[in-house]
Amino acid sequence: MFDLDTREWVLTNGLGSFASGTVSDVRTRTYHGWLFAATNPPSGQTLLFSHLEASLEVLGSVVALGTNFWGNGQIEPTGYELLRSFDINPVPTWIWGQDNWQLTRQLLMPYGWEESSEWGQGGISNAPCPMTPVASTEGTSATHWLPNAHSQFCHRILIHYRYEGSDTAILRLRLLIAERDFHHQQTAGPTLQFSQMLGQQQVCLQAINSGRFGIPWHLRWTQGNYQPDAVWYWHYGLPEETKRGLGDKEDLYSPGYLIVILQPGDAVTLEARVGFPDSMLGLNVLTAKTFVEAVEAEQERLSQIFGWNKGSRGAEGQGSWGSGELGNNYECPMSHDTSRLKSGNPPTALAPQCPMPHAHSLLWQQLLKASDQFIVYRASIAGPTVIAGYHWFNDWGRDTLIALPGLALVPQRFDLAKGVLRTFGHYCRYGLIPNAFPDVNGEPIYNSIDAALWWIETLGLYLEATQDWNFLAEQFPVVQQIYKAFVGGTHFNIQVDATDGLVSWDGRGVALTWMDVVIGAHPVTPRYGKPVEINALWYSALCWLSQWAERLSQLEYGSPVRLTKQARRYAQQAQHVKTSLQKFWNPQLGYLYDTIEPDDRRNFQIRPNAVLALSLHHCGFSEQQGCQVLDLATASLLTPYGLRSLDPGDPEYKGKYQGNQEQRDRAYHQGSVWAWLIGPYIRAWQRFYPQQSLPFDWQPLLDHFLLDACLGSISEIFDGDSPHTPRGAIAQAWSVAEVIRHIQ
């Protein structure tokens, strides 16, 4: 028997749609449900299909398999007490049972595009053509992101039940549905109605709210009889939202239920799909094999991307994904021994291959699978981007560029990296790279000082990995645009100080670095003036520019004489900046000032931005300074899950990320541990302590990935105080990316 296990899982479809829930199958968040459809990929996530409330009748005895929190604090029914096992691999799988029966349920969200001869069927109307992976000639596992005229968006989820027992059973599945934005709860009312239209083994559903028709979708099944029986279920409780000080009650509508008579060994598959039922039924028939075929298709897709052995369950190669009932004998990384992956020095470079030890290749595959969940198609730019985290984040420029080396360069997804860099470069304005794209027609949002500098840094890493000098020649005008804007001045008073060559900014009421929380019109960590990691990025950018101008002159792209002069000028500026970076050195503390403020005051708080400054491809600080910074950061900021955002000894430190939104916002960058910062820490350590073992034990973070919070992913943040409870988004792109970058 299981305890009430509220660890989470998430499924995605590459378009921004997702499904999510808990091990015990109880919904604890607004973001739990089986079909959140991204109506404007990757945004507009709308809950359509919450779940199926299941009960099983065997020999006249009926047992409820669901588990629900209610607004009055009760838990009823308590189906989790019959839950025998849960496994996340290869798909989320629950097994309920008693002495004389066992019921298995599996969920799969297929990748969000499919071939179709009838454009517009089965998807959201008027959707643009999605990208299609095509095998690349530039690497064994690279992927082109190209639109395919024969493809369409497809938002769906498959549900598969299998019954084992000695007697006939009756499975009842009651539909619970909604239509609401994924950030808010649904409330029953006279203006909200749902229509349903029955067909052959399917029902089409659509909300009508104040006379406005909602998103059509349909549910179909391989066997069973559907009974219309409209009823509202009021006041589901959402305890995680209670903790966060947000709306925590939900009403769900049930249009009816499905009755399925199951003999021992029988199975039933259901599919919930956005859109009206496809008129070309002969091309897309739901059968008993549909679920297994869909799992095999997903494994084939991942195999093509990452170069895995097709049909393999991992390094051992024991059978194919489709052999037998999925999950019966699957050896998964969630229980795989990781004890040998403790401390040590991972390779520094972005390796062109994935040298994860053979014994741990299952873990490596799980990390890569987790990374793929963040890669999505954005309709408004007709190209790939990166969801920063699930459940509630969209794509962010800074996060995308920091995560890209781990998500794309290490696993050799070079065309993906190139596509993202090209897209962001295309939208460069005023020398700034967008930090967010709009979901409808309109200009991107340019509210970041560092996204442009991270774009240059990541472009440099891409070029180091690929030697793609044609791409450098294509993007060099964007590089020069950024340089000229920073030197000459741009929005938010971003400008190079002519006296010392350092980058400064001053825009009141905004926060332009990664520590970007603003409450009202007041940034929690303003960091006006000259932030240390911004100027370290600026130094690295100037070094890149000098190298690139020299390279292009040698390859005769443009005027060699002009490029050589530019290379010399960039190198001179880089040297000037390197000298001026010493202004950040605090000899009394043996650390770097976090910010030189506009009035030239120094902020001496111990923050991880000093470590960031040491971790870039080009570093402007001495070996002695680097070692001293790392010694203090190790003592004050390092935890088993990443770096704290502020020294616990600081009077502004907040050790727990909890409470209402304002309380949480005030702790976000004032002590919370950020998992992604373990990557910069490792890179800095390898630079300044190359002969010493890394003072970091991988095991807690790997255990978190395998067994905690969101199974098979890594949380955004953790409490600064022990035991470092996971907080924030349950799956964060740059958290996963930085582990991939170093746990090789």
XYZ file of C-alpha atoms in Angstrom:
744
model
C 0.000 0.000 0.000
C 1.252 3.487 -0.897
C 1.269 6.479 1.367
C -0.258 9.596 -0.155
C 2.703 10.264 -2.431
C 2.479 13.744 -3.960
C 5.679 13.624 -5.984
C 4.909 14.775 -9.504
C 5.303 13.820 -13.159
C 4.982 15.794 -16.364
C 4.456 14.839 -20.017
C 4.951 17.273 -22.902
C 4.382 17.316 -26.659
C 6.913 19.752 -28.130
C 4.277 22.437 -28.679
C 3.777 23.640 -25.120
C 0.935 21.262 -24.272
C 1.423 19.150 -21.186
C -0.105 16.672 -18.774
C 0.852 16.451 -15.133
C -0.157 14.910 -11.841
C 1.144 12.987 -8.839
C 2.277 9.479 -8.010
C -0.823 8.885 -5.874
C -2.997 10.244 -8.698
C -4.342 13.041 -6.531
C -4.446 16.561 -7.983
C -2.663 19.065 -5.758
C -2.125 21.996 -8.155
C -3.995 24.151 -10.624
C -1.515 22.743 -13.142
C -2.546 19.117 -12.722
C -4.602 17.568 -15.484
C -4.292 15.279 -18.463
C -4.613 17.703 -21.360
C -3.456 21.298 -21.144
C -3.562 22.242 -24.829
C -1.261 25.028 -26.068
C -3.724 26.836 -28.309
C -1.036 29.224 -29.579
C 2.132 27.114 -29.355
C 3.817 27.146 -26.978
C 1.369 29.382 -25.114
C -2.322 29.611 -24.396
C -2.315 26.433 -22.330
C -5.936 25.560 -21.623
C -7.151 22.724 -19.420
C -9.680 20.668 -21.364
C -9.431 17.188 -19.880
C -8.740 16.940 -16.159
C -8.838 13.185 -15.599
C -10.914 10.034 -15.488
C -12.415 9.046 -12.152
C -12.143 5.238 -12.194
C -13.878 2.495 -10.257
C -13.692 -1.259 -10.726
C -16.383 -3.826 -9.953
C -15.313 -7.439 -9.406
C -17.753 -10.105 -8.129
C -20.239 -7.429 -7.107
C -17.703 -5.467 -5.049
C -16.989 -1.934 -6.271
C -13.767 -0.149 -5.387
C -12.952 3.484 -6.215
C -9.448 3.907 -7.594
C -9.304 7.705 -7.556
C -8.023 9.989 -4.842
C -9.228 13.554 -4.355
C -8.591 16.433 -2.003
C -11.738 18.423 -1.263
C -12.139 21.993 -0.183
C -13.209 20.954 3.327
C -9.917 19.144 3.871
C -11.237 15.619 3.344
C -9.527 13.018 1.168
C -12.133 10.883 -0.591
C -12.063 8.378 -2.170
C -8.760 6.871 -1.075
C -7.800 4.838 -4.108
C -4.134 5.409 -3.333
C -4.510 2.768 -0.618
C -4.934 0.164 -3.382
C -1.965 1.455 -5.383
C 0.686 -1.234 -5.591
C 3.299 0.478 -7.726
C 4.142 3.473 -9.865
C 6.860 3.810 -12.478
C 7.756 6.821 -14.614
C 9.494 4.793 -17.326
C 8.950 4.283 -20.139
C 5.655 6.095 -19.476
C 3.812 6.942 -16.236
C 2.352 3.630 -15.075
C 0.097 2.947 -12.090
C -0.894 -0.525 -10.870
C -3.813 -0.904 -8.471
C -4.786 -4.270 -7.100
C -6.184 -6.617 -4.500
C -5.819 -10.348 -4.014
C -7.943 -11.346 -7.021
C -7.347 -8.510 -9.529
C -4.884 -5.961 -10.859
C -5.508 -2.895 -13.014
C -2.705 -1.081 -14.836
C -3.036 2.430 -16.255
C -0.510 4.140 -18.514
C -0.421 7.642 -19.983
C 1.398 8.974 -23.022
C 1.360 12.403 -24.657
C 2.542 11.865 -28.247
C 4.752 14.394 -29.980
C 2.649 17.296 -31.165
C 2.670 17.013 -34.934
C 1.448 14.357 -37.299
C 1.135 13.737 -41.017
C -2.263 14.474 -42.514
C -3.748 14.622 -45.983
C -6.565 16.869 -44.719
C -5.159 20.101 -43.324
C -6.981 21.343 -40.261
C -8.440 18.013 -39.132
C -7.773 16.971 -35.568
C -5.908 20.133 -34.601
C -6.543 23.720 -33.643
C -7.928 25.571 -36.630
C -5.793 28.057 -38.529
C -2.632 26.813 -36.869
C 0.552 27.328 -38.883
C 2.507 24.363 -40.098
C 4.738 22.897 -37.369
C 8.369 21.913 -37.615
C 9.288 18.395 -38.597
C 12.506 16.647 -37.588
C 14.563 15.588 -40.604
C 17.789 13.627 -40.399
C 20.838 15.855 -40.726
C 24.002 15.290 -42.656
C 25.996 17.371 -40.172
C 26.131 14.874 -37.336
C 24.811 11.557 -36.172
C 22.112 13.037 -34.001
C 21.518 16.578 -35.201
C 18.082 17.706 -36.201
C 16.820 20.192 -38.747
C 13.815 22.183 -37.611
C 11.869 22.559 -40.825
C 8.175 23.152 -41.541
C 6.440 20.344 -43.338
C 3.489 21.173 -45.552
C 1.893 17.801 -44.794
C 1.983 18.191 -41.019
C -0.424 19.634 -38.511
C -0.458 20.474 -34.854
C -1.848 17.655 -32.764
C -2.623 18.006 -29.074
C -3.674 14.693 -27.560
C -3.140 12.193 -24.787
C -3.485 8.421 -24.804
C -4.745 6.456 -21.790
C -4.324 2.698 -21.631
C -5.913 0.357 -19.061
C -5.166 -3.362 -18.738
C -6.999 -5.754 -16.419
C -5.655 -8.980 -14.884
C -7.674 -11.185 -12.595
C -9.609 -14.397 -12.197
C -13.073 -12.953 -12.873
C -14.857 -10.568 -15.222
C -14.609 -6.928 -14.157
C -16.560 -3.766 -14.940
C -14.475 -0.619 -15.300
C -16.306 2.697 -14.958
C -14.545 5.817 -16.146
C -16.175 9.161 -15.403
C -14.945 12.134 -17.449
C -13.927 15.278 -15.554
C -13.440 18.229 -17.875
C -12.926 21.989 -17.949
C -12.079 24.919 -20.120
C -9.917 27.435 -18.342
C -6.523 29.088 -18.502
C -3.869 26.954 -16.841
C -3.104 29.621 -14.236
C -6.657 29.805 -12.886
C -9.323 27.517 -11.483
C -12.700 26.764 -12.995
C -15.848 27.776 -11.145
C -19.304 26.450 -11.990
C -21.833 29.082 -12.952
C -24.904 29.667 -15.109
C -22.867 31.167 -17.967
C -20.596 28.111 -18.320
C -22.050 25.123 -20.140
C -20.673 22.179 -22.068
C -22.126 20.557 -25.153
C -21.507 16.966 -26.099
C -22.203 15.095 -29.316
C -22.094 11.314 -29.314
C -20.660 9.275 -32.162
C -19.447 5.761 -32.741
C -17.179 5.063 -29.742
C -16.468 8.745 -29.298
C -17.902 11.910 -27.825
C -17.176 15.450 -29.007
C -17.089 18.123 -26.294
C -17.073 21.910 -26.338
C -17.526 24.591 -23.717
C -19.931 27.490 -24.171
C -19.168 30.398 -21.873
C -21.387 33.480 -22.038
C -22.308 32.544 -25.579
C -18.698 32.079 -26.683
C -17.782 28.682 -28.059
C -14.641 27.164 -26.627
C -12.074 24.761 -27.997
C -13.619 21.621 -29.501
C -12.094 18.311 -28.531
C -13.146 14.713 -28.482
C -12.610 11.527 -26.544
C -12.703 8.134 -28.222
C -12.161 4.597 -27.006
C -11.529 1.080 -28.302
C -14.372 -0.561 -26.403
C -17.125 0.282 -23.942
C -20.500 1.991 -23.712
C -20.775 5.686 -22.951
C -23.586 7.009 -20.772
C -24.371 10.748 -20.782
C -24.820 11.841 -17.190
C -24.125 15.540 -16.736
C -23.103 16.606 -13.248
C -20.831 19.185 -11.601
C -18.261 18.215 -8.978
C -17.689 21.187 -6.708
C -14.786 22.299 -4.526
C -11.856 20.083 -5.364
C -9.059 21.166 -3.045
C -5.596 22.107 -4.332
C -3.294 22.065 -1.288
C -0.137 23.174 -3.125
C -1.934 26.348 -4.156
C -3.057 26.841 -0.551
C 0.597 26.809 0.474
C 1.378 29.408 -2.179
C -1.395 31.725 -1.082
C -3.259 31.357 -4.380
C -6.734 30.218 -5.421
C -7.132 26.652 -4.195
C -10.651 25.477 -5.133
C -11.757 23.973 -8.436
C -15.094 22.890 -9.923
C -15.016 20.251 -12.653
C -17.775 19.178 -14.999
C -18.607 15.606 -15.877
C -20.628 15.044 -19.072
C -20.921 11.294 -18.529
C -19.062 8.044 -17.989
C -17.801 5.028 -19.902
C -18.570 1.447 -18.899
C -16.099 -1.198 -20.062
C -16.577 -4.940 -19.420
C -13.153 -6.533 -19.104
C -12.224 -10.187 -19.213
C -8.874 -11.198 -17.682
C -6.133 -9.928 -19.977
C -8.364 -7.353 -21.675
C -7.292 -3.770 -22.312
C -8.975 -0.532 -23.326
C -7.288 2.494 -24.887
C -8.708 6.009 -24.916
C -7.568 9.103 -26.730
C -8.419 12.714 -25.932
C -7.624 14.956 -28.896
C -8.118 18.644 -29.631
C -10.354 19.395 -32.598
C -13.456 17.904 -34.117
C -13.325 14.193 -34.932
C -11.315 13.488 -38.064
C -13.467 12.703 -41.070
C -10.672 10.499 -42.411
C -11.244 7.840 -39.760
C -9.744 5.163 -41.929
C -6.367 6.878 -41.686
C -6.367 7.155 -37.909
C -8.262 4.291 -36.324
C -7.878 3.756 -32.586
C -7.000 0.094 -31.985
C -5.644 -2.145 -29.261
C -2.148 -1.582 -30.704
C -2.338 2.212 -30.790
C -0.757 2.773 -27.395
C 2.220 0.463 -27.909
C 2.782 1.880 -31.388
C 2.733 5.408 -29.992
C 5.353 4.529 -27.359
C 7.506 2.940 -30.049
C 7.128 6.059 -32.208
C 8.263 8.257 -29.337
C 11.281 6.058 -28.717
C 12.095 6.176 -32.428
C 11.908 9.970 -32.356
C 14.271 10.180 -29.380
C 16.578 7.606 -30.975
C 16.893 9.737 -34.090
C 17.622 12.858 -32.072
C 20.139 11.394 -29.652
C 21.557 8.498 -31.654
C 20.284 5.770 -29.350
C 19.973 2.202 -30.541
C 16.553 1.911 -32.096
C 14.171 -0.161 -30.048
C 16.625 -0.411 -27.166
C 15.651 -0.126 -23.533
C 19.096 1.150 -22.707
C 22.656 -0.032 -22.614
C 21.752 -3.620 -21.964
C 19.617 -3.830 -25.108
C 17.203 -6.232 -23.460
C 14.331 -6.374 -25.881
C 12.369 -3.647 -27.586
C 9.979 -1.091 -26.184
C 7.072 -2.835 -27.823
C 7.685 -6.349 -26.559
C 4.850 -7.436 -24.328
C 2.894 -5.181 -21.992
C 4.830 -1.980 -21.421
C 6.472 -1.638 -18.055
C 6.204 -5.255 -16.878
C 9.935 -5.972 -16.886
C 11.362 -2.587 -17.671
C 14.596 -1.775 -15.855
C 14.465 1.984 -15.470
C 16.913 4.636 -14.322
C 14.530 5.680 -11.577
C 15.786 2.715 -9.572
C 19.190 2.413 -11.225
C 22.254 2.473 -8.984
C 23.967 5.843 -9.234
C 26.250 5.461 -6.237
C 29.405 5.516 -8.358
C 28.534 8.918 -9.823
C 29.665 10.917 -6.822
C 32.409 13.493 -6.698
C 35.033 13.925 -9.356
C 35.996 16.177 -12.212
C 33.679 15.989 -15.212
C 35.239 17.027 -18.518
C 35.511 20.753 -19.065
C 34.802 20.974 -22.778
C 31.493 20.626 -24.531
C 32.304 17.152 -25.729
C 31.311 16.139 -29.270
C 30.221 12.789 -27.916
C 28.417 11.649 -24.788
C 30.978 9.728 -22.707
C 28.590 8.716 -19.935
C 29.996 5.428 -18.599
C 28.260 2.422 -20.141
C 26.898 1.293 -16.786
C 25.097 4.612 -16.435
C 23.780 5.053 -19.968
C 20.215 4.557 -18.746
C 20.618 7.550 -16.460
C 22.161 9.509 -19.326
C 19.201 8.662 -21.570
C 16.816 9.844 -18.874
C 18.649 13.156 -18.626
C 18.486 13.632 -22.393
C 14.819 12.660 -22.431
C 14.206 15.257 -19.716
C 16.053 17.872 -21.756
C 13.840 17.252 -24.783
C 10.729 18.187 -22.808
C 11.824 21.830 -22.858
C 12.352 22.072 -26.638
C 9.201 23.481 -28.213
C 7.988 25.120 -31.392
C 6.880 28.749 -31.212
C 4.278 29.628 -33.817
C 4.833 33.388 -33.617
C 8.459 33.027 -34.760
C 7.964 29.799 -36.764
C 10.933 28.204 -35.064
C 12.278 26.359 -32.040
C 12.609 27.817 -28.584
C 13.016 26.575 -25.005
C 10.338 26.492 -22.317
C 12.098 27.758 -19.191
C 10.200 25.435 -16.873
C 7.024 23.548 -16.090
C 4.388 24.221 -15.162
C 4.017 27.965 -15.427
C 6.980 29.374 -17.365
C 7.065 30.389 -20.978
C 10.212 30.729 -23.093
C 12.735 33.300 -21.861
C 15.714 34.548 -23.856
C 18.232 34.535 -21.020
C 17.210 31.079 -19.781
C 17.217 29.670 -23.294
C 20.722 30.895 -24.081
C 22.179 29.722 -20.762
C 20.531 26.304 -21.185
C 21.414 25.835 -24.858
C 24.909 24.345 -24.385
C 23.514 21.542 -22.211
C 20.298 21.061 -24.172
C 21.783 21.206 -27.658
C 25.579 21.324 -27.859
C 26.516 18.445 -25.574
C 23.985 16.040 -27.197
C 25.046 17.302 -30.667
C 21.722 18.906 -31.540
C 23.699 21.450 -33.514
C 20.909 22.379 -35.913
C 18.666 23.084 -32.933
C 21.311 25.342 -31.398
C 21.853 27.053 -34.730
C 18.125 27.575 -35.227
C 17.661 29.133 -31.799
C 20.695 31.388 -32.192
C 19.571 32.465 -35.651
C 16.047 33.236 -34.437
C 17.211 35.308 -31.494
C 19.759 37.077 -33.690
C 17.047 37.887 -36.212
C 15.045 39.658 -33.502
C 17.978 41.689 -32.191
C 16.830 45.305 -31.787
C 18.681 48.281 -30.312
C 21.564 45.872 -29.686
C 19.362 43.828 -27.330
C 18.257 40.223 -27.670
C 14.618 39.633 -26.693
C 13.965 38.166 -23.298
C 10.456 37.102 -24.289
C 8.413 36.730 -27.457
C 4.777 37.797 -27.719
C 2.085 35.180 -28.209
C 0.298 37.284 -30.818
C 1.480 39.738 -33.426
C 3.713 42.302 -31.835
C 7.229 43.129 -30.835
C 9.259 40.882 -28.536
C 10.049 42.130 -25.049
C 13.522 43.621 -24.576
C 13.944 43.842 -20.811
C 17.313 42.201 -20.260
C 20.836 43.586 -20.195
C 22.500 40.173 -20.322
C 20.518 38.240 -22.967
C 22.553 39.885 -25.757
C 25.813 39.047 -23.977
C 24.698 35.472 -23.317
C 23.822 35.237 -27.022
C 27.422 36.103 -27.909
C 28.803 33.701 -25.302
C 26.601 30.844 -26.502
C 27.352 31.624 -30.140
C 31.024 31.304 -29.235
C 30.484 27.900 -27.643
C 28.499 26.779 -30.690
C 31.321 27.860 -33.017
C 33.932 26.153 -30.858
C 31.931 22.915 -31.070
C 31.101 23.068 -34.792
C 33.697 25.293 -36.506
C 30.747 26.625 -38.502
C 32.426 29.769 -39.824
C 29.761 30.349 -42.457
C 27.303 30.819 -39.622
C 29.713 33.238 -37.947
C 29.867 35.276 -41.146
C 26.067 35.288 -41.276
C 25.684 36.422 -37.662
C 28.668 38.774 -37.395
C 26.562 41.832 -38.311
C 24.346 41.035 -35.310
C 27.442 40.757 -33.125
C 28.584 44.167 -34.330
C 25.120 45.621 -33.770
C 25.241 44.523 -30.129
C 28.744 45.923 -29.721
C 27.846 49.305 -31.214
C 24.680 49.604 -29.130
C 26.494 48.860 -25.871
C 29.278 51.281 -26.692
C 26.999 54.024 -28.002
C 24.149 53.515 -25.566
C 20.740 51.904 -25.802
C 17.548 51.395 -23.788
C 17.586 51.520 -19.959
C 20.682 53.712 -20.124
C 22.771 50.673 -20.991
C 26.139 52.046 -22.069
C 29.843 51.476 -21.790
C 31.476 53.928 -19.385
C 34.106 55.707 -21.461
C 36.406 56.115 -18.454
C 36.821 52.432 -17.579
C 35.213 50.519 -20.454
C 32.719 48.782 -18.153
C 29.024 48.325 -18.957
C 26.571 50.248 -16.794
C 22.818 50.643 -16.741
C 20.214 52.612 -14.826
C 16.524 52.006 -15.406
C 14.431 52.590 -12.319
C 11.549 50.249 -11.599
C 12.979 47.402 -13.669
C 15.430 44.568 -13.037
C 17.516 43.626 -16.075
C 19.845 40.925 -14.736
C 18.861 37.330 -13.973
C 17.958 38.475 -10.447
C 14.849 40.043 -11.911
C 12.041 40.079 -9.331
C 10.059 43.310 -9.185
C 7.326 43.860 -6.583
C 5.160 46.736 -7.665
C 7.698 49.162 -9.081
C 10.486 48.106 -6.717
C 13.117 45.523 -7.737
C 14.050 43.232 -4.856
C 17.669 43.113 -6.036
C 18.012 46.286 -8.171
C 21.692 45.894 -9.157
C 21.780 49.244 -10.941
C 25.149 50.358 -12.208
C 27.818 47.823 -13.148
C 26.954 44.227 -12.157
C 29.962 41.939 -11.945
C 28.741 39.083 -14.183
C 27.506 41.554 -16.820
C 30.974 43.007 -17.132
C 32.567 39.575 -17.107
C 30.257 38.717 -20.011
C 31.243 41.984 -21.712
C 34.928 41.093 -21.370
C 34.314 37.619 -22.788
C 32.278 39.134 -25.642
C 35.137 41.474 -26.582
C 37.538 38.542 -26.612
C 35.165 36.621 -28.884
C 34.826 39.630 -31.194
C 38.573 39.969 -31.521
C 38.965 36.272 -32.325
C 36.098 36.288 -34.795
C 37.236 39.375 -36.685
C 40.684 37.822 -37.023
C 39.173 34.507 -38.147
C 36.964 36.162 -40.749
C 39.893 38.163 -42.069
C 41.868 34.942 -42.547
C 38.931 33.302 -44.308
C 38.506 36.400 -46.476
C 34.948 37.173 -45.397
C 34.708 40.878 -46.144
C 37.717 43.185 -46.148
C 40.724 41.516 -44.471
C 42.349 44.861 -43.703
C 39.232 46.281 -42.060
C 38.598 43.082 -40.104
C 42.195 42.978 -38.879
C 41.896 46.529 -37.594
C 38.628 45.644 -35.865
C 40.237 42.609 -34.258
C 43.005 44.802 -32.891
C 40.543 47.384 -31.550
C 38.403 44.702 -29.857
C 41.515 43.184 -28.263
C 42.599 46.590 -26.928
C 39.155 47.195 -25.446
C 39.162 43.737 -23.902
C 42.484 44.518 -22.219
C 41.085 47.812 -20.939
C 38.046 46.038 -19.512
C 40.225 43.331 -17.966
C 42.172 46.007 -16.142
C 38.973 47.727 -15.014
C 37.502 44.458 -13.731
C 39.887 44.855 -10.821
C 37.488 47.500 -9.528
C 35.302 44.578 -8.488
C 37.985 43.038 -6.291
C 37.358 43.313 -2.564
C 40.742 42.539 -0.948
C 39.342 42.613 2.598
C 36.795 39.924 1.795
C 38.739 38.072 -0.891
C 35.662 38.184 -3.107
C 34.161 40.221 -5.936
C 31.815 43.116 -5.314
C 28.426 42.184 -6.694
C 27.739 45.619 -8.218
C 29.428 48.977 -8.592
C 26.468 51.281 -8.149
C 25.867 54.461 -10.210
C 27.290 56.624 -7.416
C 30.371 54.361 -7.382
C 29.472 52.639 -4.111
C 30.326 48.938 -3.948
C 27.828 46.235 -3.041
C 29.807 43.712 -1.002
C 27.100 41.031 -0.613
C 28.329 37.487 -1.205
C 26.321 36.300 -4.189
C 26.922 33.647 -6.867
C 27.388 36.294 -9.563
C 31.082 36.309 -8.672
C 31.227 32.609 -9.534
C 29.408 33.320 -12.802
C 32.097 35.867 -13.612
C 34.778 33.172 -13.223
C 32.998 30.562 -15.316
C 32.848 32.151 -18.773
C 34.938 31.058 -21.732
C 37.213 34.075 -21.295
C 37.976 35.056 -17.713
C 39.482 38.379 -16.687
C 40.494 37.507 -13.119
C 43.749 36.115 -11.768
C 44.311 32.625 -10.463
C 44.739 33.896 -6.904
C 41.507 35.869 -7.075
C 39.632 32.945 -8.592
C 40.768 30.578 -5.873
C 39.818 33.011 -3.113
C 36.370 33.580 -4.612
C 35.756 29.844 -4.936
C 36.923 29.192 -1.376
C 34.421 31.685 0.027
C 31.632 30.587 -2.346
C 32.219 26.972 -1.328
C 31.949 27.860 2.337
C 28.979 30.243 2.043
C 26.946 29.370 -1.036
C 27.520 25.746 -2.053
C 24.815 23.207 -1.140
C 24.121 19.652 -2.364
C 21.708 21.097 -4.965
C 23.455 24.179 -6.304
C 24.473 27.620 -5.061
C 22.570 29.877 -2.727
C 21.684 33.249 -4.177
C 22.914 35.002 -1.024
C 25.220 34.250 1.875
C 23.263 32.952 4.935
C 25.172 35.428 7.072
C 23.720 38.392 5.201
C 20.960 40.280 7.076
C 18.784 40.139 3.926
C 19.078 36.342 3.648
C 15.851 34.346 3.544
C 16.323 30.633 4.027
C 12.901 29.358 3.020
C 10.960 29.981 -0.153
C 7.393 29.785 1.062
C 4.285 31.804 1.839
C 2.256 34.049 -0.430
C 3.584 35.398 -3.696
C 5.221 38.488 -2.221
C 6.916 36.447 0.499
C 8.182 33.990 -2.068
C 9.328 36.760 -4.397
C 11.357 38.304 -1.598
C 13.169 34.997 -1.050
C 13.653 34.144 -4.730
C 17.108 35.728 -5.080
C 17.779 36.360 -1.410
C 18.952 32.927 -0.344
C 17.146 30.345 -2.435
C 19.389 27.684 -3.962
C 19.495 27.661 -7.775
C 20.344 24.291 -9.281
C 21.594 25.744 -12.581
C 24.394 27.559 -10.776
C 26.173 24.269 -10.112
C 27.319 24.413 -13.737
C 29.153 27.749 -13.469
C 30.608 26.631 -10.141
C 32.040 23.480 -11.739
C 33.466 25.370 -14.702
C 35.105 27.909 -12.399
C 36.474 25.148 -10.171
C 37.973 23.307 -13.122
C 39.641 26.530 -14.267
C 41.222 27.503 -10.958
C 41.588 24.134 -9.217
C 42.254 21.790 -12.149
C 44.200 19.276 -10.071
C 41.798 19.110 -7.139
C 38.685 17.015 -6.783
C 35.417 18.836 -7.087
C 34.034 19.491 -3.563
C 30.568 18.494 -4.664
C 28.787 15.161 -4.258
C 26.529 14.505 -7.247
C 24.435 11.947 -5.419
C 21.830 14.229 -3.762
C 21.109 16.062 -7.021
C 20.912 12.788 -8.968
C 18.643 11.323 -6.311
C 16.475 14.404 -6.667
C 16.343 13.890 -10.440
C 15.432 10.232 -10.116
C 13.300 10.103 -7.003
C 12.105 13.487 -5.776
C 9.744 16.376 -6.633
C 9.145 15.852 -10.374
C 10.358 12.366 -11.193
C 12.760 12.508 -14.098
C 13.480 16.236 -13.942
C 15.153 18.859 -11.742
C 13.458 21.621 -9.798
C 14.053 25.307 -10.361
C 15.140 26.186 -6.806
C 15.541 24.766 -3.305
C 15.350 26.306 0.144
C 18.593 27.890 1.211
C 18.219 26.285 4.636
C 18.650 22.559 5.161
C 17.055 20.164 4.224
C 16.861 22.267 1.035
C 13.270 21.432 0.130
C 12.606 21.643 -3.644
C 10.611 24.739 -4.582
C 9.480 26.733 -7.580
C 8.875 25.104 -10.937
C 9.073 21.329 -10.709
C 11.061 20.971 -13.950
C 13.494 23.685 -15.054
C 15.390 23.771 -18.347
C 18.667 25.277 -17.185
C 18.742 23.027 -14.104
C 18.636 19.940 -16.331
C 20.938 21.493 -18.924
C 23.763 22.242 -16.513
C 23.708 18.696 -15.133
C 23.896 17.328 -18.680
C 26.785 19.673 -19.368
C 28.894 18.218 -16.553
C 27.680 14.771 -15.431
C 29.393 12.997 -18.319
